[in-house]
PDB file of C-alpha atoms in Angstrom:
ATOM      1  CA  MET A   1     -27.851   4.499 -16.360  1.00 54.00           C
ATOM      2  CA  SER A   2     -24.136   5.278 -15.946  1.00 79.00           C
ATOM      3  CA  ARG A   3     -21.907   2.307 -15.198  1.00 91.00           C
ATOM      4  CA  PHE A   4     -19.396   4.536 -13.354  1.00 93.00           C
ATOM      5  CA  LEU A   5     -19.951   6.417 -10.108  1.00 93.00           C
ATOM      6  CA  MET A   6     -17.451   8.038  -7.754  1.00 92.00           C
ATOM      7  CA  THR A   7     -18.138   8.884  -4.111  1.00 92.00           C
ATOM      8  CA  ARG A   8     -15.684  11.322  -2.536  1.00 89.00           C
ATOM      9  CA  THR A   9     -14.806  11.445   1.150  1.00 84.00           C
ATOM     10  CA  LEU A  10     -11.487  13.237   0.508  1.00 77.00           C
ATOM     11  CA  ASP A  11     -10.821  16.619  -1.062  1.00 73.00           C
ATOM     12  CA  GLU A  12      -7.675  18.718  -1.538  1.00 64.00           C
ATOM     13  CA  ASN A  13      -8.167  20.548   1.773  1.00 72.00           C
ATOM     14  CA  SER A  14      -8.592  17.364   3.813  1.00 78.00           C
ATOM     15  CA  ALA A  15      -5.518  15.820   2.153  1.00 76.00           C
ATOM     16  CA  GLU A  16      -3.389  18.886   2.921  1.00 81.00           C
ATOM     17  CA  ALA A  17      -4.612  18.952   6.533  1.00 88.00           C
ATOM     18  CA  ALA A  18      -3.813  15.235   6.927  1.00 87.00           C
ATOM     19  CA  LEU A  19      -0.320  15.728   5.469  1.00 92.00           C
ATOM     20  CA  GLY A  20       0.327  18.644   7.815  1.00 95.00           C
ATOM     21  CA  ALA A  21      -0.803  16.658  10.841  1.00 95.00           C
ATOM     22  CA  ASP A  22       1.365  13.668   9.888  1.00 95.00           C
ATOM     23  CA  VAL A  23       4.438  15.832   9.252  1.00 97.00           C
ATOM     24  CA  LEU A  24       4.020  17.787  12.487  1.00 98.00           C
ATOM     25  CA  ARG A  25       3.578  14.628  14.538  1.00 97.00           C
ATOM     26  CA  GLY A  26       6.266  12.621  12.760  1.00 98.00           C
ATOM     27  CA  LEU A  27       9.053  15.193  12.529  1.00 98.00           C
ATOM     28  CA  THR A  28       8.686  16.291  16.157  1.00 98.00           C
ATOM     29  CA  SER A  29       8.830  12.680  17.382  1.00 97.00           C
ATOM     30  CA  GLU A  30      11.895  10.749  18.487  1.00 95.00           C
ATOM     31  CA  PRO A  31      12.910   9.064  16.276  1.00 95.00           C
ATOM     32  CA  LYS A  32      11.510  11.056  13.362  1.00 98.00           C
ATOM     33  CA  THR A  33       9.005   9.278  11.089  1.00 98.00           C
ATOM     34  CA  LEU A  34       6.814   9.926   8.054  1.00 97.00           C
ATOM     35  CA  PRO A  35       3.972   7.642   6.867  1.00 93.00           C
ATOM     36  CA  PRO A  36       4.583   5.990   3.476  1.00 92.00           C
ATOM     37  CA  LYS A  37       1.231   7.042   1.977  1.00 88.00           C
ATOM     38  CA  TRP A  38       2.751  10.451   1.149  1.00 91.00           C
ATOM     39  CA  PHE A  39       5.197   8.902  -1.349  1.00 91.00           C
ATOM     40  CA  TYR A  40       2.438   8.629  -3.921  1.00 84.00           C
ATOM     41  CA  ASP A  41       2.000  11.937  -5.671  1.00 84.00           C
ATOM     42  CA  THR A  42       2.139  11.805  -9.481  1.00 82.00           C
ATOM     43  CA  ARG A  43       5.953  11.558  -9.541  1.00 90.00           C
ATOM     44  CA  GLY A  44       6.037   9.044  -6.693  1.00 90.00           C
ATOM     45  CA  SER A  45       3.483   6.831  -8.425  1.00 85.00           C
ATOM     46  CA  GLU A  46       5.549   6.918 -11.621  1.00 90.00           C
ATOM     47  CA  LEU A  47       8.663   5.940  -9.685  1.00 95.00           C
ATOM     48  CA  PHE A  48       6.863   3.086  -7.941  1.00 92.00           C
ATOM     49  CA  GLU A  49       5.716   1.734 -11.303  1.00 91.00           C
ATOM     50  CA  GLN A  50       9.388   1.741 -12.333  1.00 96.00           C
ATOM     51  CA  ILE A  51      10.309  -0.072  -9.111  1.00 97.00           C
ATOM     52  CA  THR A  52       7.833  -2.874  -9.839  1.00 94.00           C
ATOM     53  CA  ARG A  53       9.714  -3.594 -13.086  1.00 96.00           C
ATOM     54  CA  LEU A  54      13.191  -3.689 -11.519  1.00 98.00           C
ATOM     55  CA  PRO A  55      14.980  -7.066 -11.424  1.00 97.00           C
ATOM     56  CA  GLU A  56      15.499  -6.770  -7.646  1.00 98.00           C
ATOM     57  CA  TYR A  57      11.848  -6.059  -6.853  1.00 98.00           C
ATOM     58  CA  TYR A  58      10.121  -9.448  -6.880  1.00 98.00           C
ATOM     59  CA  PRO A  59       6.810  -8.865  -4.963  1.00 97.00           C
ATOM     60  CA  THR A  60       4.767  -7.513  -7.882  1.00 95.00           C
ATOM     61  CA  ARG A  61       5.865 -10.311 -10.225  1.00 96.00           C
ATOM     62  CA  ALA A  62       5.342 -12.981  -7.568  1.00 97.00           C
ATOM     63  CA  GLU A  63       1.837 -11.765  -6.712  1.00 97.00           C
ATOM     64  CA  ARG A  64       0.886 -11.517 -10.393  1.00 95.00           C
ATOM     65  CA  GLU A  65       2.127 -15.101 -10.868  1.00 97.00           C
ATOM     66  CA  ILE A  66      -0.263 -16.304  -8.151  1.00 97.00           C
ATOM     67  CA  LEU A  67      -3.189 -14.330  -9.538  1.00 96.00           C
ATOM     68  CA  LEU A  68      -2.642 -15.706 -13.034  1.00 95.00           C
ATOM     69  CA  ALA A  69      -2.336 -19.276 -11.762  1.00 96.00           C
ATOM     70  CA  ARG A  70      -5.090 -19.193  -9.131  1.00 97.00           C
ATOM     71  CA  ALA A  71      -7.662 -16.666 -10.347  1.00 96.00           C
ATOM     72  CA  SER A  72     -10.247 -19.317 -11.186  1.00 96.00           C
ATOM     73  CA  GLU A  73      -9.770 -20.990  -7.768  1.00 96.00           C
ATOM     74  CA  ILE A  74     -10.115 -17.628  -5.998  1.00 97.00           C
ATOM     75  CA  ALA A  75     -13.253 -16.849  -8.000  1.00 95.00           C
ATOM     76  CA  ALA A  76     -14.779 -20.239  -7.244  1.00 95.00           C
ATOM     77  CA  ALA A  77     -13.891 -20.139  -3.539  1.00 95.00           C
ATOM     78  CA  SER A  78     -15.326 -16.641  -3.051  1.00 95.00           C
ATOM     79  CA  GLY A  79     -18.314 -16.788  -5.421  1.00 94.00           C
ATOM     80  CA  ALA A  80     -18.093 -13.000  -5.397  1.00 96.00           C
ATOM     81  CA  ARG A  81     -20.538 -10.747  -7.199  1.00 96.00           C
ATOM     82  CA  THR A  82     -18.897  -7.624  -5.735  1.00 97.00           C
ATOM     83  CA  LEU A  83     -15.160  -6.963  -5.605  1.00 97.00           C
ATOM     84  CA  VAL A  84     -13.926  -4.293  -3.146  1.00 97.00           C
ATOM     85  CA  GLU A  85     -10.259  -3.316  -3.512  1.00 96.00           C
ATOM     86  CA  LEU A  86      -8.515  -1.258  -0.825  1.00 96.00           C
ATOM     87  CA  GLY A  87      -5.672   0.871  -2.198  1.00 91.00           C
ATOM     88  CA  SER A  88      -6.570  -0.085  -5.766  1.00 90.00           C
ATOM     89  CA  GLY A  89      -4.167   2.222  -7.647  1.00 83.00           C
ATOM     90  CA  SER A  90      -4.162   1.337 -11.343  1.00 83.00           C
ATOM     91  CA  SER A  91      -6.095  -1.942 -10.701  1.00 88.00           C
ATOM     92  CA  GLU A  92      -3.617  -3.574 -13.105  1.00 86.00           C
ATOM     93  CA  LYS A  93      -3.221  -6.881 -11.251  1.00 86.00           C
ATOM     94  CA  THR A  94      -6.913  -6.996 -10.374  1.00 92.00           C
ATOM     95  CA  ARG A  95      -7.819  -7.389 -14.043  1.00 90.00           C
ATOM     96  CA  HIS A  96      -6.566 -10.980 -13.930  1.00 89.00           C
ATOM     97  CA  LEU A  97      -9.085 -11.733 -11.200  1.00 94.00           C
ATOM     98  CA  ILE A  98     -11.966  -9.869 -12.832  1.00 95.00           C
ATOM     99  CA  GLU A  99     -11.474 -11.869 -16.032  1.00 93.00           C
ATOM    100  CA  ALA A 100     -11.999 -15.073 -14.028  1.00 95.00           C
ATOM    101  CA  MET A 101     -15.249 -13.824 -12.456  1.00 93.00           C
ATOM    102  CA  PRO A 102     -17.989 -13.812 -15.121  1.00 86.00           C
ATOM    103  CA  ALA A 103     -20.689 -13.408 -12.449  1.00 87.00           C
ATOM    104  CA  LEU A 104     -19.077 -10.222 -11.113  1.00 94.00           C
ATOM    105  CA  ASP A 105     -21.551  -7.335 -11.071  1.00 95.00           C
ATOM    106  CA  LEU A 106     -19.783  -4.509  -9.229  1.00 96.00           C
ATOM    107  CA  TYR A 107     -16.179  -3.406  -8.669  1.00 97.00           C
ATOM    108  CA  VAL A 108     -15.539  -0.966  -5.800  1.00 96.00           C
ATOM    109  CA  PRO A 109     -11.991   0.443  -5.985  1.00 95.00           C
ATOM    110  CA  VAL A 110     -10.877   2.542  -2.994  1.00 94.00           C
ATOM    111  CA  ASP A 111      -7.959   4.947  -3.393  1.00 88.00           C
ATOM    112  CA  VAL A 112      -6.743   8.448  -2.496  1.00 80.00           C
ATOM    113  CA  SER A 113      -6.045   9.291  -6.158  1.00 79.00           C
ATOM    114  CA  ALA A 114      -9.029  10.389  -8.247  1.00 82.00           C
ATOM    115  CA  SER A 115      -7.000  10.157 -11.469  1.00 81.00           C
ATOM    116  CA  ALA A 116      -5.993   6.561 -10.698  1.00 82.00           C
ATOM    117  CA  LEU A 117      -9.608   5.611 -10.000  1.00 89.00           C
ATOM    118  CA  GLU A 118     -10.887   7.252 -13.180  1.00 90.00           C
ATOM    119  CA  GLY A 119      -8.148   5.735 -15.361  1.00 88.00           C
ATOM    120  CA  ALA A 120      -8.670   2.221 -14.000  1.00 89.00           C
ATOM    121  CA  ALA A 121     -12.446   2.482 -14.376  1.00 92.00           C
ATOM    122  CA  GLU A 122     -12.168   3.627 -17.992  1.00 92.00           C
ATOM    123  CA  THR A 123     -10.043   0.601 -18.893  1.00 91.00           C
ATOM    124  CA  LEU A 124     -12.145  -1.952 -16.987  1.00 93.00           C
ATOM    125  CA  LEU A 125     -15.479  -0.688 -18.304  1.00 92.00           C
ATOM    126  CA  ALA A 126     -14.184  -0.922 -21.868  1.00 92.00           C
ATOM    127  CA  GLU A 127     -13.007  -4.500 -21.292  1.00 91.00           C
ATOM    128  CA  HIS A 128     -16.096  -5.703 -19.394  1.00 91.00           C
ATOM    129  CA  PRO A 129     -19.384  -4.341 -20.799  1.00 90.00           C
ATOM    130  CA  GLY A 130     -21.467  -5.970 -18.044  1.00 89.00           C
ATOM    131  CA  LEU A 131     -19.428  -4.540 -15.156  1.00 94.00           C
ATOM    132  CA  ARG A 132     -20.360  -1.550 -12.976  1.00 95.00           C
ATOM    133  CA  VAL A 133     -17.737   0.493 -11.085  1.00 96.00           C
ATOM    134  CA  HIS A 134     -18.488   2.492  -7.930  1.00 96.00           C
ATOM    135  CA  ALA A 135     -15.200   4.154  -6.967  1.00 94.00           C
ATOM    136  CA  LEU A 136     -14.541   5.527  -3.483  1.00 94.00           C
ATOM    137  CA  LEU A 137     -12.087   8.424  -3.209  1.00 89.00           C
ATOM    138  CA  ALA A 138     -11.117   7.652   0.370  1.00 88.00           C
ATOM    139  CA  ASP A 139      -8.326   6.710   2.773  1.00 86.00           C
ATOM    140  CA  PHE A 140      -8.737   2.992   3.508  1.00 88.00           C
ATOM    141  CA  THR A 141      -7.028   3.404   6.900  1.00 84.00           C
ATOM    142  CA  ARG A 142     -10.096   5.367   8.072  1.00 83.00           C
ATOM    143  CA  PRO A 143     -13.599   3.958   8.636  1.00 83.00           C
ATOM    144  CA  LEU A 144     -15.283   3.189   5.300  1.00 87.00           C
ATOM    145  CA  GLU A 145     -18.922   3.007   4.360  1.00 87.00           C
ATOM    146  CA  LEU A 146     -19.253   0.668   1.401  1.00 90.00           C
ATOM    147  CA  PRO A 147     -22.008   1.203  -1.159  1.00 91.00           C
ATOM    148  CA  GLU A 148     -24.996  -1.104  -1.349  1.00 90.00           C
ATOM    149  CA  SER A 149     -23.820  -4.081  -3.362  1.00 92.00           C
ATOM    150  CA  PRO A 150     -24.822  -7.641  -4.211  1.00 91.00           C
ATOM    151  CA  GLY A 151     -23.189 -10.424  -2.197  1.00 92.00           C
ATOM    152  CA  PRO A 152     -21.089 -12.320  -1.733  1.00 96.00           C
ATOM    153  CA  ARG A 153     -18.348  -9.667  -1.604  1.00 97.00           C
ATOM    154  CA  LEU A 154     -14.608 -10.242  -1.860  1.00 97.00           C
ATOM    155  CA  VAL A 155     -12.414  -7.567  -0.264  1.00 97.00           C
ATOM    156  CA  LEU A 156      -8.922  -7.323  -1.779  1.00 97.00           C
ATOM    157  CA  PHE A 157      -5.847  -5.940  -0.036  1.00 97.00           C
ATOM    158  CA  LEU A 158      -2.970  -6.764  -2.356  1.00 96.00           C
ATOM    159  CA  GLY A 159       0.654  -5.832  -2.930  1.00 94.00           C
ATOM    160  CA  GLY A 160       1.889  -6.689   0.559  1.00 96.00           C
ATOM    161  CA  THR A 161       0.619  -3.251   1.682  1.00 95.00           C
ATOM    162  CA  ILE A 162      -0.519  -4.801   4.980  1.00 97.00           C
ATOM    163  CA  GLY A 163       3.190  -4.885   5.846  1.00 97.00           C
ATOM    164  CA  ASN A 164       3.371  -1.074   5.829  1.00 96.00           C
ATOM    165  CA  LEU A 165       1.202  -1.022   8.949  1.00 96.00           C
ATOM    166  CA  LEU A 166       2.732  -1.465  12.393  1.00 95.00           C
ATOM    167  CA  PRO A 167       1.424  -4.449  14.404  1.00 97.00           C
ATOM    168  CA  GLY A 168      -1.153  -2.415  16.334  1.00 96.00           C
ATOM    169  CA  GLU A 169      -2.289  -0.698  13.143  1.00 95.00           C
ATOM    170  CA  ARG A 170      -2.597  -4.068  11.392  1.00 97.00           C
ATOM    171  CA  ALA A 171      -4.771  -5.398  14.211  1.00 97.00           C
ATOM    172  CA  GLY A 172      -7.077  -2.394  13.987  1.00 96.00           C
ATOM    173  CA  PHE A 173      -7.201  -2.545  10.201  1.00 96.00           C
ATOM    174  CA  LEU A 174      -8.088  -6.262  10.110  1.00 97.00           C
ATOM    175  CA  LYS A 175     -10.824  -5.745  12.692  1.00 97.00           C
ATOM    176  CA  ALA A 176     -12.233  -2.930  10.536  1.00 95.00           C
ATOM    177  CA  VAL A 177     -12.199  -5.240   7.494  1.00 96.00           C
ATOM    178  CA  ARG A 178     -13.942  -7.940   9.529  1.00 96.00           C
ATOM    179  CA  ALA A 179     -16.648  -5.408  10.391  1.00 94.00           C
ATOM    180  CA  MET A 180     -17.242  -4.836   6.652  1.00 92.00           C
ATOM    181  CA  LEU A 181     -17.913  -8.504   5.981  1.00 94.00           C
ATOM    182  CA  SER A 182     -21.343 -10.095   5.941  1.00 94.00           C
ATOM    183  CA  PRO A 183     -21.879 -13.870   6.070  1.00 93.00           C
ATOM    184  CA  GLY A 184     -20.443 -15.354   2.880  1.00 94.00           C
ATOM    185  CA  ASP A 185     -18.005 -12.485   2.256  1.00 97.00           C
ATOM    186  CA  ALA A 186     -14.231 -12.979   2.231  1.00 97.00           C
ATOM    187  CA  LEU A 187     -10.875 -11.174   2.342  1.00 98.00           C
ATOM    188  CA  LEU A 188      -8.044 -11.845  -0.133  1.00 98.00           C
ATOM    189  CA  LEU A 189      -4.807 -10.641   1.477  1.00 98.00           C
ATOM    190  CA  GLY A 190      -1.371 -10.282  -0.130  1.00 98.00           C
ATOM    191  CA  THR A 191       1.650 -10.801   2.138  1.00 98.00           C
ATOM    192  CA  ASP A 192       5.352 -10.771   1.343  1.00 98.00           C
ATOM    193  CA  LEU A 193       7.121 -13.676   3.065  1.00 98.00           C
ATOM    194  CA  VAL A 194      10.264 -13.844   5.194  1.00 98.00           C
ATOM    195  CA  LYS A 195      13.327 -14.789   3.142  1.00 97.00           C
ATOM    196  CA  ASP A 196      17.087 -14.190   3.080  1.00 97.00           C
ATOM    197  CA  GLU A 197      18.302 -10.726   4.059  1.00 97.00           C
ATOM    198  CA  ALA A 198      20.221 -10.036   0.829  1.00 97.00           C
ATOM    199  CA  THR A 199      17.126 -10.559  -1.340  1.00 98.00           C
ATOM    200  CA  LEU A 200      14.992  -8.394   0.927  1.00 98.00           C
ATOM    201  CA  VAL A 201      17.423  -5.476   1.178  1.00 98.00           C
ATOM    202  CA  ALA A 202      18.097  -5.477  -2.575  1.00 98.00           C
ATOM    203  CA  ALA A 203      14.360  -5.171  -3.245  1.00 98.00           C
ATOM    204  CA  TYR A 204      14.369  -1.865  -1.336  1.00 98.00           C
ATOM    205  CA  ASP A 205      17.795  -0.578  -2.399  1.00 98.00           C
ATOM    206  CA  ASP A 206      18.155  -1.325  -6.109  1.00 98.00           C
ATOM    207  CA  ALA A 207      21.362  -0.819  -8.044  1.00 97.00           C
ATOM    208  CA  ALA A 208      19.799   1.781 -10.362  1.00 98.00           C
ATOM    209  CA  GLY A 209      18.808   4.021  -7.458  1.00 98.00           C
ATOM    210  CA  VAL A 210      15.118   4.210  -8.358  1.00 98.00           C
ATOM    211  CA  THR A 211      13.987   3.321  -4.825  1.00 98.00           C
ATOM    212  CA  ALA A 212      16.333   5.970  -3.424  1.00 98.00           C
ATOM    213  CA  GLU A 213      14.695   8.591  -5.655  1.00 98.00           C
ATOM    214  CA  PHE A 214      11.260   7.296  -4.655  1.00 97.00           C
ATOM    215  CA  ASN A 215      12.150   7.568  -0.963  1.00 98.00           C
ATOM    216  CA  ARG A 216      13.497  11.120  -1.285  1.00 98.00           C
ATOM    217  CA  ASN A 217      10.421  12.161  -3.299  1.00 95.00           C
ATOM    218  CA  VAL A 218       8.454  12.442  -0.039  1.00 97.00           C
ATOM    219  CA  LEU A 219      10.613  15.481   0.763  1.00 98.00           C
ATOM    220  CA  ALA A 220       9.558  17.099  -2.524  1.00 96.00           C
ATOM    221  CA  VAL A 221       5.916  16.488  -1.574  1.00 95.00           C
ATOM    222  CA  ILE A 222       6.412  18.279   1.758  1.00 97.00           C
ATOM    223  CA  ASP A 223       8.282  21.137   0.047  1.00 97.00           C
ATOM    224  CA  ARG A 224       5.483  21.656  -2.467  1.00 95.00           C
ATOM    225  CA  GLU A 225       2.446  21.147  -0.240  1.00 94.00           C
ATOM    226  CA  LEU A 226       3.695  22.694   3.015  1.00 97.00           C
ATOM    227  CA  ASP A 227       6.120  25.344   1.701  1.00 97.00           C
ATOM    228  CA  ALA A 228       9.193  23.652   3.158  1.00 98.00           C
ATOM    229  CA  ASP A 229      12.849  23.840   2.144  1.00 97.00           C
ATOM    230  CA  PHE A 230      14.028  20.234   2.236  1.00 98.00           C
ATOM    231  CA  HIS A 231      16.781  19.444  -0.271  1.00 97.00           C
ATOM    232  CA  ALA A 232      16.862  15.835  -1.427  1.00 96.00           C
ATOM    233  CA  ALA A 233      20.643  15.978  -1.860  1.00 97.00           C
ATOM    234  CA  ASP A 234      20.998  16.455   1.908  1.00 98.00           C
ATOM    235  CA  PHE A 235      19.695  12.944   2.617  1.00 98.00           C
ATOM    236  CA  ASP A 236      20.897   9.413   1.851  1.00 98.00           C
ATOM    237  CA  HIS A 237      18.480   6.558   1.198  1.00 98.00           C
ATOM    238  CA  VAL A 238      18.915   3.658   3.642  1.00 98.00           C
ATOM    239  CA  ALA A 239      17.233   0.220   3.692  1.00 98.00           C
ATOM    240  CA  VAL A 240      17.845  -2.136   6.624  1.00 98.00           C
ATOM    241  CA  TRP A 241      16.482  -5.526   7.698  1.00 98.00           C
ATOM    242  CA  ASP A 242      15.302  -5.770  11.316  1.00 98.00           C
ATOM    243  CA  ARG A 243      15.745  -9.465  12.120  1.00 97.00           C
ATOM    244  CA  GLU A 244      13.860  -9.303  15.412  1.00 97.00           C
ATOM    245  CA  ARG A 245      10.745  -7.630  14.032  1.00 97.00           C
ATOM    246  CA  GLU A 246      11.119  -9.263  10.607  1.00 98.00           C
ATOM    247  CA  TRP A 247      10.595  -6.084   8.646  1.00 98.00           C
ATOM    248  CA  ILE A 248      12.479  -3.824   6.266  1.00 98.00           C
ATOM    249  CA  GLU A 249      12.838  -0.176   7.237  1.00 98.00           C
ATOM    250  CA  MET A 250      13.397   2.554   4.682  1.00 98.00           C
ATOM    251  CA  ARG A 251      15.017   5.660   6.102  1.00 98.00           C
ATOM    252  CA  LEU A 252      16.376   9.025   5.009  1.00 98.00           C
ATOM    253  CA  ARG A 253      19.683   9.870   6.723  1.00 98.00           C
ATOM    254  CA  ALA A 254      20.930  13.452   7.016  1.00 98.00           C
ATOM    255  CA  ARG A 255      24.373  13.842   5.431  1.00 98.00           C
ATOM    256  CA  HIS A 256      25.317  16.776   7.712  1.00 98.00           C
ATOM    257  CA  ASP A 257      23.868  19.059  10.387  1.00 98.00           C
ATOM    258  CA  LEU A 258      20.968  21.064   8.971  1.00 98.00           C
ATOM    259  CA  SER A 259      17.646  22.737   9.724  1.00 98.00           C
ATOM    260  CA  VAL A 260      14.484  22.610   7.625  1.00 98.00           C
ATOM    261  CA  LYS A 261      11.772  25.278   7.645  1.00 98.00           C
ATOM    262  CA  ILE A 262       8.185  24.086   7.102  1.00 98.00           C
ATOM    263  CA  ARG A 263       6.427  27.420   6.708  1.00 98.00           C
ATOM    264  CA  ALA A 264       2.844  26.123   6.508  1.00 97.00           C
ATOM    265  CA  LEU A 265       3.325  24.621   9.984  1.00 97.00           C
ATOM    266  CA  ASP A 266       5.475  27.471  11.366  1.00 97.00           C
ATOM    267  CA  LEU A 267       7.989  24.759  12.215  1.00 98.00           C
ATOM    268  CA  VAL A 268      11.772  24.473  12.120  1.00 98.00           C
ATOM    269  CA  VAL A 269      13.106  20.911  12.243  1.00 98.00           C
ATOM    270  CA  PRO A 270      16.792  20.421  13.193  1.00 98.00           C
ATOM    271  CA  PHE A 271      18.764  17.399  12.007  1.00 98.00           C
ATOM    272  CA  ALA A 272      22.103  16.219  13.325  1.00 98.00           C
ATOM    273  CA  ALA A 273      24.506  14.582  10.879  1.00 98.00           C
ATOM    274  CA  GLY A 274      23.494  10.927  10.580  1.00 98.00           C
ATOM    275  CA  GLU A 275      20.015  11.478  12.050  1.00 98.00           C
ATOM    276  CA  GLU A 276      17.290   9.510  10.252  1.00 98.00           C
ATOM    277  CA  ILE A 277      13.631   9.764   9.296  1.00 98.00           C
ATOM    278  CA  ARG A 278      11.887   6.388   9.074  1.00 98.00           C
ATOM    279  CA  THR A 279       9.702   6.634   5.980  1.00 98.00           C
ATOM    280  CA  GLU A 280       8.453   3.068   5.628  1.00 98.00           C
ATOM    281  CA  VAL A 281       8.180  -0.226   7.445  1.00 97.00           C
ATOM    282  CA  SER A 282       7.564  -3.280   5.264  1.00 98.00           C
ATOM    283  CA  ALA A 283       6.855  -6.327   7.412  1.00 98.00           C
ATOM    284  CA  LYS A 284       7.424  -9.825   6.061  1.00 98.00           C
ATOM    285  CA  PHE A 285       5.269 -12.740   7.168  1.00 98.00           C
ATOM    286  CA  ARG A 286       5.066 -16.461   7.877  1.00 98.00           C
ATOM    287  CA  GLN A 287       1.885 -18.509   7.397  1.00 98.00           C
ATOM    288  CA  ASP A 288       1.386 -19.163  11.114  1.00 98.00           C
ATOM    289  CA  GLY A 289       1.714 -15.457  11.858  1.00 98.00           C
ATOM    290  CA  VAL A 290      -0.810 -14.494   9.183  1.00 98.00           C
ATOM    291  CA  ARG A 291      -3.230 -17.100  10.514  1.00 98.00           C
ATOM    292  CA  ALA A 292      -2.860 -15.780  14.075  1.00 98.00           C
ATOM    293  CA  GLU A 293      -3.341 -12.123  13.096  1.00 98.00           C
ATOM    294  CA  LEU A 294      -6.441 -12.982  11.073  1.00 98.00           C
ATOM    295  CA  ALA A 295      -7.844 -15.064  13.937  1.00 98.00           C
ATOM    296  CA  ALA A 296      -7.329 -12.202  16.394  1.00 98.00           C
ATOM    297  CA  ALA A 297      -9.542 -10.068  14.137  1.00 98.00           C
ATOM    298  CA  GLY A 298     -12.266 -12.720  13.897  1.00 97.00           C
ATOM    299  CA  LEU A 299     -11.190 -14.072  10.506  1.00 98.00           C
ATOM    300  CA  GLU A 300     -10.389 -17.671   9.575  1.00 98.00           C
ATOM    301  CA  LEU A 301      -7.671 -18.501   7.045  1.00 98.00           C
ATOM    302  CA  THR A 302      -9.238 -20.934   4.567  1.00 97.00           C
ATOM    303  CA  GLU A 303      -6.859 -20.873   1.551  1.00 98.00           C
ATOM    304  CA  TRP A 304      -3.122 -20.156   1.168  1.00 98.00           C
ATOM    305  CA  TRP A 305      -1.426 -19.801  -2.222  1.00 98.00           C
ATOM    306  CA  THR A 306       2.210 -18.910  -2.968  1.00 98.00           C
ATOM    307  CA  ASP A 307       4.246 -18.353  -6.112  1.00 98.00           C
ATOM    308  CA  ALA A 308       6.461 -21.217  -7.276  1.00 98.00           C
ATOM    309  CA  ALA A 309       9.498 -19.856  -5.415  1.00 97.00           C
ATOM    310  CA  GLY A 310       7.572 -19.339  -2.163  1.00 97.00           C
ATOM    311  CA  ARG A 311       8.377 -15.626  -2.020  1.00 98.00           C
ATOM    312  CA  PHE A 312       4.859 -14.199  -1.692  1.00 98.00           C
ATOM    313  CA  ALA A 313       1.441 -15.414  -0.548  1.00 98.00           C
ATOM    314  CA  LEU A 314      -2.228 -14.732  -1.176  1.00 98.00           C
ATOM    315  CA  SER A 315      -4.553 -15.899   1.578  1.00 98.00           C
ATOM    316  CA  LEU A 316      -8.326 -16.161   1.601  1.00 98.00           C
ATOM    317  CA  ALA A 317     -10.090 -15.574   4.897  1.00 98.00           C
ATOM    318  CA  THR A 318     -13.730 -15.614   5.949  1.00 97.00           C
ATOM    319  CA  ALA A 319     -15.585 -14.477   9.050  1.00 90.00           C
ATOM    320  CA  ALA A 320     -14.828 -16.945  11.829  1.00 79.00           C
TER     321      ALA A 320
END
């Protein structure tokens, strides 16, 4: 019997239709917006991997520090035999947790990239001969049907990705996760924490300009997939801290008046000089806020771990 299985709920046509719908809605709104999930084509994923190694970008290192230090505690607290990871990507950090879970039977990575799922599975299956992998090629922001799996299950949502969702979206997402959980299951959630503005802005506007290239790459995705004529050189990368909402916004700011044709949508989008597209929100959190948002979704915060510098947190929550 094969130890690897992939279930697909996305194909190229559905991805292109979703991109078109997001671009049409976002670029005809006021202000203009684009969802951050479209950063991650092959080039965007490569750039993000570079970002995680930059001196300014602390979240990946801080989260890995917690996983290395607390993996055995997480494993013991969850007792998981099935690990479900939403937005799994390369599953690189998850390996630290899997190594601490000798009773683990099944890993269920969920991602929109088939190549990422296949690559991660190949590595994990070679390292763990007793492990099975059932990958889901799916968008975790849509309703998910998980495969039959032994309990207890631990659902992972790492990387601070929860912060890319607006408050209403977060509430809906956490309620959907709660609906996945059976008695004894748990959620392990990664959240970046509120800290000084200079540290936060630098993490999203590095000196080498890698994040700027990553941000502008979304325009290349639209050009390629929707036959548009964006030019990256027409837009500046901007990162700002919103003190009231306690989130970072990444934006693309038009350097001059221009118009962009998106032929696949039969759409012309005008930009005034200085007009911006918001491409990402990255909310930062405090423990009380995380506890309250989990509680509103029917989840109870039971464990809270941070890195030594208190920059990032992993929290364990169970059904209330």
